[in-house]
PDB file of C-alpha atoms in Angstrom:
ATOM      1  CA  MET U   9       0.097   0.063   0.047  1.00 57.00           C
ATOM      2  CA  GLU U  10       1.242   3.281  -0.867  1.00 64.00           C
ATOM      3  CA  SER U  11       2.023   5.613   1.958  1.00 76.00           C
ATOM      4  CA  PRO U  12       0.127   8.749   2.351  1.00 90.00           C
ATOM      5  CA  PHE U  13       1.173  12.261   1.654  1.00 95.00           C
ATOM      6  CA  SER U  14       2.592  14.415   4.451  1.00 97.00           C
ATOM      7  CA  LEU U  15       4.098  17.695   4.204  1.00 98.00           C
ATOM      8  CA  HIS U  16       8.049  17.701   5.106  1.00 98.00           C
ATOM      9  CA  PRO U  17       8.308  19.228   8.384  1.00 98.00           C
ATOM     10  CA  GLN U  18      10.910  22.009   7.051  1.00 98.00           C
ATOM     11  CA  LEU U  19       8.156  23.160   4.501  1.00 98.00           C
ATOM     12  CA  ALA U  20       5.524  23.007   7.296  1.00 98.00           C
ATOM     13  CA  ALA U  21       7.816  25.239   9.412  1.00 98.00           C
ATOM     14  CA  ASP U  22       8.770  27.870   6.872  1.00 97.00           C
ATOM     15  CA  THR U  23       5.224  28.542   5.494  1.00 98.00           C
ATOM     16  CA  VAL U  24       1.691  28.990   6.116  1.00 97.00           C
ATOM     17  CA  PRO U  25      -0.943  27.234   3.920  1.00 98.00           C
ATOM     18  CA  VAL U  26      -2.959  28.820   1.094  1.00 98.00           C
ATOM     19  CA  GLY U  27      -4.923  25.777   0.200  1.00 98.00           C
ATOM     20  CA  ASP U  28      -5.141  22.704  -1.942  1.00 98.00           C
ATOM     21  CA  LEU U  29      -5.442  22.709  -5.800  1.00 98.00           C
ATOM     22  CA  ALA U  30      -6.163  19.542  -7.424  1.00 98.00           C
ATOM     23  CA  LEU U  31      -2.724  18.129  -7.121  1.00 98.00           C
ATOM     24  CA  SER U  32      -0.677  20.636  -5.077  1.00 98.00           C
ATOM     25  CA  ARG U  33      -0.731  22.170  -1.627  1.00 98.00           C
ATOM     26  CA  VAL U  34      -0.061  25.939  -2.065  1.00 98.00           C
ATOM     27  CA  LEU U  35       2.034  27.237   0.679  1.00 98.00           C
ATOM     28  CA  LEU U  36       3.147  31.004   1.554  1.00 98.00           C
ATOM     29  CA  ALA U  37       6.846  31.362   2.610  1.00 98.00           C
ATOM     30  CA  ASN U  38       6.957  33.208   6.119  1.00 97.00           C
ATOM     31  CA  ASP U  39       9.191  35.896   4.478  1.00 98.00           C
ATOM     32  CA  ALA U  40       7.956  39.175   3.804  1.00 98.00           C
ATOM     33  CA  ASN U  41      10.928  40.118   1.630  1.00 98.00           C
ATOM     34  CA  TYR U  42       9.114  38.607  -1.156  1.00 98.00           C
ATOM     35  CA  PRO U  43       5.665  37.250  -2.357  1.00 98.00           C
ATOM     36  CA  TRP U  44       6.801  33.671  -2.413  1.00 98.00           C
ATOM     37  CA  LEU U  45       4.589  30.734  -2.981  1.00 98.00           C
ATOM     38  CA  ILE U  46       5.527  27.057  -2.885  1.00 98.00           C
ATOM     39  CA  LEU U  47       3.654  24.201  -4.545  1.00 99.00           C
ATOM     40  CA  VAL U  48       3.903  20.720  -3.313  1.00 98.00           C
ATOM     41  CA  PRO U  49       2.326  17.975  -5.215  1.00 98.00           C
ATOM     42  CA  ARG U  50       0.379  15.716  -2.824  1.00 98.00           C
ATOM     43  CA  ARG U  51       2.300  12.755  -3.751  1.00 98.00           C
ATOM     44  CA  PRO U  52       4.470  10.703  -1.628  1.00 97.00           C
ATOM     45  CA  GLY U  53       7.970   9.820  -2.283  1.00 95.00           C
ATOM     46  CA  ILE U  54       8.608  12.388  -5.391  1.00 97.00           C
ATOM     47  CA  THR U  55      11.754  14.290  -5.474  1.00 98.00           C
ATOM     48  CA  GLU U  56      12.152  15.054  -9.306  1.00 98.00           C
ATOM     49  CA  LEU U  57       9.796  16.667 -11.792  1.00 98.00           C
ATOM     50  CA  ILE U  58      10.574  13.946 -13.944  1.00 98.00           C
ATOM     51  CA  ASP U  59       9.563  11.444 -11.289  1.00 98.00           C
ATOM     52  CA  LEU U  60       5.848  12.707 -11.665  1.00 98.00           C
ATOM     53  CA  VAL U  61       3.487  10.644 -13.896  1.00 98.00           C
ATOM     54  CA  ASP U  62       2.486  12.454 -17.064  1.00 98.00           C
ATOM     55  CA  ASN U  63      -0.869  13.658 -15.661  1.00 98.00           C
ATOM     56  CA  ASP U  64       0.640  15.002 -12.458  1.00 98.00           C
ATOM     57  CA  ARG U  65       3.510  16.545 -14.438  1.00 98.00           C
ATOM     58  CA  LEU U  66       0.942  18.471 -16.785  1.00 98.00           C
ATOM     59  CA  ALA U  67      -1.064  19.201 -13.501  1.00 98.00           C
ATOM     60  CA  LEU U  68       1.788  20.786 -11.873  1.00 98.00           C
ATOM     61  CA  MET U  69       2.885  22.962 -14.774  1.00 98.00           C
ATOM     62  CA  ARG U  70      -0.949  24.333 -14.904  1.00 98.00           C
ATOM     63  CA  GLU U  71      -0.994  24.925 -11.074  1.00 98.00           C
ATOM     64  CA  THR U  72       2.461  26.632 -11.143  1.00 98.00           C
ATOM     65  CA  ASP U  73       1.202  29.044 -14.031  1.00 98.00           C
ATOM     66  CA  ALA U  74      -1.878  29.689 -12.061  1.00 98.00           C
ATOM     67  CA  ALA U  75       0.099  30.455  -8.979  1.00 98.00           C
ATOM     68  CA  ALA U  76       2.345  32.622 -11.194  1.00 98.00           C
ATOM     69  CA  ARG U  77      -0.575  34.549 -12.570  1.00 98.00           C
ATOM     70  CA  ALA U  78      -2.158  34.958  -9.279  1.00 98.00           C
ATOM     71  CA  LEU U  79       1.093  36.467  -7.690  1.00 98.00           C
ATOM     72  CA  LYS U  80       1.465  38.510 -10.841  1.00 98.00           C
ATOM     73  CA  ALA U  81      -2.119  39.988 -10.651  1.00 98.00           C
ATOM     74  CA  ILE U  82      -2.163  40.777  -6.648  1.00 98.00           C
ATOM     75  CA  THR U  83       1.420  41.975  -6.301  1.00 98.00           C
ATOM     76  CA  ALA U  84       2.416  43.629  -9.492  1.00 95.00           C
ATOM     77  CA  CYS U  85       5.671  42.320  -9.338  1.00 98.00           C
ATOM     78  CA  ASP U  86       8.439  43.012 -11.966  1.00 98.00           C
ATOM     79  CA  LYS U  87       9.608  39.556 -12.639  1.00 98.00           C
ATOM     80  CA  LEU U  88       8.505  35.847 -11.838  1.00 98.00           C
ATOM     81  CA  ASN U  89      10.920  33.231 -10.526  1.00 98.00           C
ATOM     82  CA  VAL U  90      10.018  29.640 -11.015  1.00 99.00           C
ATOM     83  CA  ALA U  91      12.264  26.980  -9.666  1.00 98.00           C
ATOM     84  CA  ALA U  92      12.359  23.185  -8.499  1.00 98.00           C
ATOM     85  CA  LEU U  93      15.580  22.844  -6.634  1.00 98.00           C
ATOM     86  CA  GLY U  94      15.180  20.496  -3.690  1.00 98.00           C
ATOM     87  CA  ASN U  95      18.792  20.394  -2.816  1.00 98.00           C
ATOM     88  CA  VAL U  96      17.950  20.683   0.850  1.00 97.00           C
ATOM     89  CA  VAL U  97      14.431  19.658   1.337  1.00 97.00           C
ATOM     90  CA  VAL U  98      14.214  16.682  -0.900  1.00 96.00           C
ATOM     91  CA  GLN U  99      10.280  16.464  -1.169  1.00 98.00           C
ATOM     92  CA  LEU U 100       9.316  17.836  -4.567  1.00 98.00           C
ATOM     93  CA  HIS U 101       8.218  21.526  -4.264  1.00 98.00           C
ATOM     94  CA  VAL U 102       8.167  24.306  -6.902  1.00 99.00           C
ATOM     95  CA  HIS U 103       9.016  28.043  -5.820  1.00 98.00           C
ATOM     96  CA  VAL U 104       7.049  30.785  -7.543  1.00 99.00           C
ATOM     97  CA  ILE U 105       8.537  33.933  -6.300  1.00 98.00           C
ATOM     98  CA  GLY U 106       7.182  37.483  -7.469  1.00 98.00           C
ATOM     99  CA  ARG U 107      10.553  39.780  -7.725  1.00 98.00           C
ATOM    100  CA  ARG U 108      10.998  43.500  -7.404  1.00 98.00           C
ATOM    101  CA  HIS U 109      13.804  45.533  -8.850  1.00 98.00           C
ATOM    102  CA  SER U 110      13.736  46.900  -5.426  1.00 98.00           C
ATOM    103  CA  ASP U 111      13.734  43.814  -3.331  1.00 98.00           C
ATOM    104  CA  LYS U 112      16.518  42.680  -0.958  1.00 96.00           C
ATOM    105  CA  ALA U 113      18.048  40.157  -3.090  1.00 98.00           C
ATOM    106  CA  TRP U 114      17.534  41.664  -6.662  1.00 98.00           C
ATOM    107  CA  PRO U 115      18.896  40.682  -9.261  1.00 97.00           C
ATOM    108  CA  LYS U 116      20.283  37.636  -7.366  1.00 97.00           C
ATOM    109  CA  PRO U 117      18.153  34.496  -6.608  1.00 98.00           C
ATOM    110  CA  VAL U 118      16.333  34.775  -3.319  1.00 98.00           C
ATOM    111  CA  TRP U 119      17.837  31.503  -1.539  1.00 97.00           C
ATOM    112  CA  GLY U 120      20.022  32.507   1.220  1.00 92.00           C
ATOM    113  CA  ALA U 121      20.256  36.198   0.058  1.00 94.00           C
ATOM    114  CA  ALA U 122      18.675  37.722   3.204  1.00 95.00           C
ATOM    115  CA  PRO U 123      17.272  36.683   6.643  1.00 96.00           C
ATOM    116  CA  ALA U 124      13.557  35.872   6.506  1.00 97.00           C
ATOM    117  CA  ALA U 125      11.476  39.048   7.423  1.00 97.00           C
ATOM    118  CA  ALA U 126       8.455  38.803   9.675  1.00 93.00           C
ATOM    119  CA  TYR U 127       5.254  39.557   8.086  1.00 97.00           C
ATOM    120  CA  ASP U 128       2.680  42.029   9.366  1.00 97.00           C
ATOM    121  CA  PRO U 129      -0.221  39.614  10.411  1.00 96.00           C
ATOM    122  CA  ALA U 130      -2.913  41.672   8.892  1.00 97.00           C
ATOM    123  CA  LEU U 131      -0.905  42.220   5.828  1.00 96.00           C
ATOM    124  CA  ARG U 132      -0.319  38.512   5.432  1.00 97.00           C
ATOM    125  CA  ASP U 133      -3.797  37.643   6.177  1.00 97.00           C
ATOM    126  CA  GLY U 134      -4.956  39.840   3.396  1.00 98.00           C
ATOM    127  CA  PHE U 135      -2.765  38.557   1.086  1.00 98.00           C
ATOM    128  CA  ILE U 136      -3.586  35.042   1.604  1.00 98.00           C
ATOM    129  CA  ALA U 137      -7.197  35.978   1.254  1.00 98.00           C
ATOM    130  CA  ALA U 138      -6.331  37.552  -2.217  1.00 98.00           C
ATOM    131  CA  LEU U 139      -4.295  34.549  -3.015  1.00 98.00           C
ATOM    132  CA  ARG U 140      -7.229  32.036  -2.056  1.00 98.00           C
ATOM    133  CA  LYS U 141      -9.753  34.137  -4.144  1.00 98.00           C
ATOM    134  CA  ALA U 142      -7.550  34.183  -7.406  1.00 98.00           C
ATOM    135  CA  LEU U 143      -6.803  30.425  -6.997  1.00 98.00           C
ATOM    136  CA  LYS U 144     -10.458  29.274  -6.141  1.00 98.00           C
ATOM    137  CA  VAL U 145      -9.015  27.407  -3.059  1.00 96.00           C
ATOM    138  CA  THR U 146     -10.379  27.874   0.684  1.00 87.00           C
TER     139      THR U 146
ATOM    140  CA  MET I  18       5.428  41.328 -38.889  1.00 57.00           C
ATOM    141  CA  GLU I  19       6.950  39.795 -35.898  1.00 64.00           C
ATOM    142  CA  SER I  20      10.639  40.142 -35.426  1.00 76.00           C
ATOM    143  CA  PRO I  21      12.653  36.971 -35.820  1.00 90.00           C
ATOM    144  CA  PHE I  22      13.997  35.064 -32.948  1.00 95.00           C
ATOM    145  CA  SER I  23      17.665  35.991 -31.855  1.00 97.00           C
ATOM    146  CA  LEU I  24      19.575  34.548 -29.018  1.00 98.00           C
ATOM    147  CA  HIS I  25      20.407  37.084 -26.405  1.00 98.00           C
ATOM    148  CA  PRO I  26      23.884  38.021 -26.624  1.00 98.00           C
ATOM    149  CA  GLN I  27      24.853  37.232 -22.990  1.00 98.00           C
ATOM    150  CA  LEU I  28      23.483  33.682 -23.324  1.00 98.00           C
ATOM    151  CA  ALA I  29      25.459  33.341 -26.727  1.00 98.00           C
ATOM    152  CA  ALA I  30      28.641  34.332 -24.933  1.00 98.00           C
ATOM    153  CA  ASP I  31      28.053  32.060 -21.676  1.00 97.00           C
ATOM    154  CA  THR I  32      27.330  28.689 -23.587  1.00 98.00           C
ATOM    155  CA  VAL I  33      28.008  26.536 -26.513  1.00 97.00           C
ATOM    156  CA  PRO I  34      24.993  25.303 -28.680  1.00 98.00           C
ATOM    157  CA  VAL I  35      23.828  21.644 -28.605  1.00 98.00           C
ATOM    158  CA  GLY I  36      21.023  21.618 -31.085  1.00 98.00           C
ATOM    159  CA  ASP I  37      17.429  22.931 -31.642  1.00 98.00           C
ATOM    160  CA  LEU I  38      14.349  20.955 -30.407  1.00 98.00           C
ATOM    161  CA  ALA I  39      11.090  21.791 -31.819  1.00 98.00           C
ATOM    162  CA  LEU I  40      10.705  24.744 -29.772  1.00 98.00           C
ATOM    163  CA  SER I  41      13.875  25.436 -27.792  1.00 98.00           C
ATOM    164  CA  ARG I  42      17.596  25.957 -28.666  1.00 98.00           C
ATOM    165  CA  VAL I  43      19.431  23.744 -25.976  1.00 98.00           C
ATOM    166  CA  LEU I  44      22.622  25.376 -24.865  1.00 98.00           C
ATOM    167  CA  LEU I  45      25.395  23.841 -22.616  1.00 98.00           C
ATOM    168  CA  ALA I  46      26.771  26.429 -20.262  1.00 98.00           C
ATOM    169  CA  ASN I  47      30.595  27.043 -20.367  1.00 97.00           C
ATOM    170  CA  ASP I  48      31.196  25.910 -16.741  1.00 98.00           C
ATOM    171  CA  ALA I  49      32.670  22.908 -16.169  1.00 98.00           C
ATOM    172  CA  ASN I  50      31.736  22.910 -12.327  1.00 98.00           C
ATOM    173  CA  TYR I  51      28.066  21.390 -13.150  1.00 98.00           C
ATOM    174  CA  PRO I  52      26.761  19.829 -16.169  1.00 98.00           C
ATOM    175  CA  TRP I  53      24.177  22.693 -17.021  1.00 98.00           C
ATOM    176  CA  LEU I  54      21.897  23.063 -19.738  1.00 98.00           C
ATOM    177  CA  ILE I  55      19.795  26.252 -20.766  1.00 98.00           C
ATOM    178  CA  LEU I  56      16.705  25.733 -23.018  1.00 99.00           C
ATOM    179  CA  VAL I  57      15.568  28.915 -25.005  1.00 98.00           C
ATOM    180  CA  PRO I  58      12.220  28.878 -26.691  1.00 98.00           C
ATOM    181  CA  ARG I  59      12.647  30.404 -30.149  1.00 98.00           C
ATOM    182  CA  ARG I  60      10.127  32.922 -29.579  1.00 98.00           C
ATOM    183  CA  PRO I  61      10.950  36.429 -29.803  1.00 97.00           C
ATOM    184  CA  GLY I  62       9.983  39.156 -27.117  1.00 95.00           C
ATOM    185  CA  ILE I  63       9.068  36.281 -24.368  1.00 97.00           C
ATOM    186  CA  THR I  64      10.180  37.061 -20.692  1.00 98.00           C
ATOM    187  CA  GLU I  65       7.860  34.885 -18.660  1.00 98.00           C
ATOM    188  CA  LEU I  66       6.844  31.207 -18.639  1.00 98.00           C
ATOM    189  CA  ILE I  67       3.167  32.686 -18.441  1.00 98.00           C
ATOM    190  CA  ASP I  68       3.788  34.651 -21.533  1.00 98.00           C
ATOM    191  CA  LEU I  69       3.969  31.561 -23.844  1.00 98.00           C
ATOM    192  CA  VAL I  70       0.780  30.257 -25.703  1.00 98.00           C
ATOM    193  CA  ASP I  71      -0.409  27.152 -24.462  1.00 98.00           C
ATOM    194  CA  ASN I  72       1.063  24.804 -27.002  1.00 98.00           C
ATOM    195  CA  ASP I  73       4.608  26.391 -26.528  1.00 98.00           C
ATOM    196  CA  ARG I  74       4.183  26.053 -22.688  1.00 98.00           C
ATOM    197  CA  LEU I  75       3.283  22.285 -23.148  1.00 98.00           C
ATOM    198  CA  ALA I  76       6.140  21.904 -25.454  1.00 98.00           C
ATOM    199  CA  LEU I  77       8.593  23.661 -23.130  1.00 98.00           C
ATOM    200  CA  MET I  78       7.638  21.512 -20.312  1.00 98.00           C
ATOM    201  CA  ARG I  79       8.357  18.402 -22.442  1.00 98.00           C
ATOM    202  CA  GLU I  80      11.555  19.657 -23.386  1.00 98.00           C
ATOM    203  CA  THR I  81      12.902  20.667 -20.214  1.00 98.00           C
ATOM    204  CA  ASP I  82      11.989  17.164 -18.954  1.00 98.00           C
ATOM    205  CA  ALA I  83      13.781  15.639 -21.989  1.00 98.00           C
ATOM    206  CA  ALA I  84      16.839  17.655 -21.146  1.00 98.00           C
ATOM    207  CA  ALA I  85      16.619  16.625 -17.576  1.00 98.00           C
ATOM    208  CA  ARG I  86      16.456  12.792 -18.280  1.00 98.00           C
ATOM    209  CA  ALA I  87      19.406  13.262 -20.746  1.00 98.00           C
ATOM    210  CA  LEU I  88      21.436  14.929 -18.181  1.00 98.00           C
ATOM    211  CA  LYS I  89      20.447  12.672 -15.399  1.00 98.00           C
ATOM    212  CA  ALA I  90      21.245   9.493 -17.747  1.00 98.00           C
ATOM    213  CA  ILE I  91      24.796  10.842 -18.889  1.00 98.00           C
ATOM    214  CA  THR I  92      25.949  12.346 -15.704  1.00 98.00           C
ATOM    215  CA  ALA I  93      24.511  10.187 -13.049  1.00 95.00           C
ATOM    216  CA  CYS I  94      23.836  13.294 -11.020  1.00 98.00           C
ATOM    217  CA  ASP I  95      22.338  13.364  -7.539  1.00 98.00           C
ATOM    218  CA  LYS I  96      19.733  15.894  -8.066  1.00 98.00           C
ATOM    219  CA  LEU I  97      18.238  18.016 -10.551  1.00 98.00           C
ATOM    220  CA  ASN I  98      17.703  21.778 -10.386  1.00 98.00           C
ATOM    221  CA  VAL I  99      15.259  23.471 -12.916  1.00 98.00           C
ATOM    222  CA  ALA I 100      14.767  27.052 -12.945  1.00 98.00           C
ATOM    223  CA  ALA I 101      13.220  29.935 -14.934  1.00 98.00           C
ATOM    224  CA  LEU I 102      14.808  33.290 -13.244  1.00 98.00           C
ATOM    225  CA  GLY I 103      15.710  35.900 -15.803  1.00 98.00           C
ATOM    226  CA  ASN I 104      16.499  38.564 -13.465  1.00 98.00           C
ATOM    227  CA  VAL I 105      19.674  39.430 -15.258  1.00 97.00           C
ATOM    228  CA  VAL I 106      19.067  38.152 -18.784  1.00 97.00           C
ATOM    229  CA  VAL I 107      15.422  38.770 -19.651  1.00 96.00           C
ATOM    230  CA  GLN I 108      14.871  36.474 -22.638  1.00 98.00           C
ATOM    231  CA  LEU I 109      12.965  33.396 -21.489  1.00 98.00           C
ATOM    232  CA  HIS I 110      15.395  30.464 -20.692  1.00 98.00           C
ATOM    233  CA  VAL I 111      15.125  27.554 -18.619  1.00 99.00           C
ATOM    234  CA  HIS I 112      18.132  26.184 -16.548  1.00 98.00           C
ATOM    235  CA  VAL I 113      18.489  22.298 -16.201  1.00 99.00           C
ATOM    236  CA  ILE I 114      21.441  21.693 -14.032  1.00 98.00           C
ATOM    237  CA  GLY I 115      22.772  18.376 -12.536  1.00 98.00           C
ATOM    238  CA  ARG I 116      23.718  18.454  -9.108  1.00 98.00           C
ATOM    239  CA  ARG I 117      26.156  16.418  -7.228  1.00 98.00           C
ATOM    240  CA  HIS I 118      26.475  16.257  -3.483  1.00 98.00           C
ATOM    241  CA  SER I 119      30.523  16.979  -4.205  1.00 98.00           C
ATOM    242  CA  ASP I 120      29.742  20.014  -6.467  1.00 98.00           C
ATOM    243  CA  LYS I 121      31.273  23.311  -5.441  1.00 96.00           C
ATOM    244  CA  ALA I 122      28.007  25.037  -4.517  1.00 98.00           C
ATOM    245  CA  TRP I 123      26.058  22.162  -2.955  1.00 98.00           C
ATOM    246  CA  PRO I 124      23.567  22.292  -1.461  1.00 97.00           C
ATOM    247  CA  LYS I 125      23.295  26.212  -2.379  1.00 97.00           C
ATOM    248  CA  PRO I 126      21.943  27.195  -5.906  1.00 98.00           C
ATOM    249  CA  VAL I 127      24.612  27.437  -8.357  1.00 98.00           C
ATOM    250  CA  TRP I 128      24.242  31.033  -9.468  1.00 96.00           C
ATOM    251  CA  GLY I 129      26.987  33.300  -8.326  1.00 92.00           C
ATOM    252  CA  ALA I 130      28.419  30.472  -5.976  1.00 94.00           C
ATOM    253  CA  ALA I 131      31.602  29.897  -7.944  1.00 95.00           C
ATOM    254  CA  PRO I 132      33.445  31.306 -10.921  1.00 96.00           C
ATOM    255  CA  ALA I 133      33.026  29.256 -14.093  1.00 97.00           C
ATOM    256  CA  ALA I 134      35.535  26.665 -14.650  1.00 97.00           C
ATOM    257  CA  ALA I 135      36.965  25.788 -18.107  1.00 93.00           C
ATOM    258  CA  TYR I 136      35.876  22.518 -19.703  1.00 97.00           C
ATOM    259  CA  ASP I 137      38.602  20.215 -21.131  1.00 97.00           C
ATOM    260  CA  PRO I 138      37.689  20.716 -24.974  1.00 96.00           C
ATOM    261  CA  ALA I 139      37.648  16.720 -25.457  1.00 97.00           C
ATOM    262  CA  LEU I 140      35.617  16.232 -22.150  1.00 96.00           C
ATOM    263  CA  ARG I 141      32.936  18.918 -23.478  1.00 97.00           C
ATOM    264  CA  ASP I 142      32.913  17.812 -27.115  1.00 97.00           C
ATOM    265  CA  GLY I 143      32.249  14.107 -25.807  1.00 98.00           C
ATOM    266  CA  PHE I 144      29.391  15.487 -23.551  1.00 98.00           C
ATOM    267  CA  ILE I 145      27.805  17.315 -26.389  1.00 98.00           C
ATOM    268  CA  ALA I 146      27.773  14.283 -28.464  1.00 98.00           C
ATOM    269  CA  ALA I 147      26.015  12.379 -25.762  1.00 98.00           C
ATOM    270  CA  LEU I 148      23.482  15.053 -25.294  1.00 98.00           C
ATOM    271  CA  ARG I 149      22.809  15.131 -28.881  1.00 98.00           C
ATOM    272  CA  LYS I 150      22.484  11.510 -29.021  1.00 98.00           C
ATOM    273  CA  ALA I 151      20.171  11.460 -26.221  1.00 98.00           C
ATOM    274  CA  LEU I 152      17.961  14.534 -27.252  1.00 98.00           C
ATOM    275  CA  LYS I 153      18.021  13.336 -31.128  1.00 97.00           C
ATOM    276  CA  VAL I 154      19.535  16.612 -32.216  1.00 96.00           C
ATOM    277  CA  THR I 155      22.279  17.573 -34.490  1.00 87.00           C
TER     278      THR I 155
END
């Protein structure tokens, strides 16, 4: 019997949940420096994009694009960064990050560039509400 | 009339061509630290994944996966990193990088981690030949 999906503890610790799309759990990174979503396909034991079965791979592409469009629409960011790295946390996850020319890491990638900044709770809740509406999740 | 595709000069300077897939030009980064491919859809004026028309987006996903499978098969790398950033070079391009636990940047992302290392020309030519065979390009 296949083991059930469970979110990697490091991803759980570093994010707050936005909601579940058909395949992926959508998380908001606890870092006010950048609007930063992480999509985690709810499939156990997957570490690489190419490990997904074909239908899941296609779904993840569509959901990644939906997350990117939502981020761009809500934040009016200057650039999107989309990446599946997984060198530290092996559970497959896709970063979708809205970048601004004025952000702390620009033009470098965000990973390791600056300590995470705390969100104002009201701003974060408003952002999550807007994301849920755009992604049609609860 | 739409302007024709031309490769961004920075991408041309930092890579050697592997070949053209149906949509993407496949390039090998001039950096022997990592087996590192870059896919550039041959569409002018595109900067984001979500700017591609639907068929092109799907083709890019398939070609990214083919490049990842080829890299993994040829190099037996430990992890794949796949990313569309484009903060410096705005022309849409997707990085497909084979990572090893022993490489210079591990477990950090490769961008900016170490100066590019020169390839031994014979090793590079052999690698490109293997990539062309795996990707069925000339």
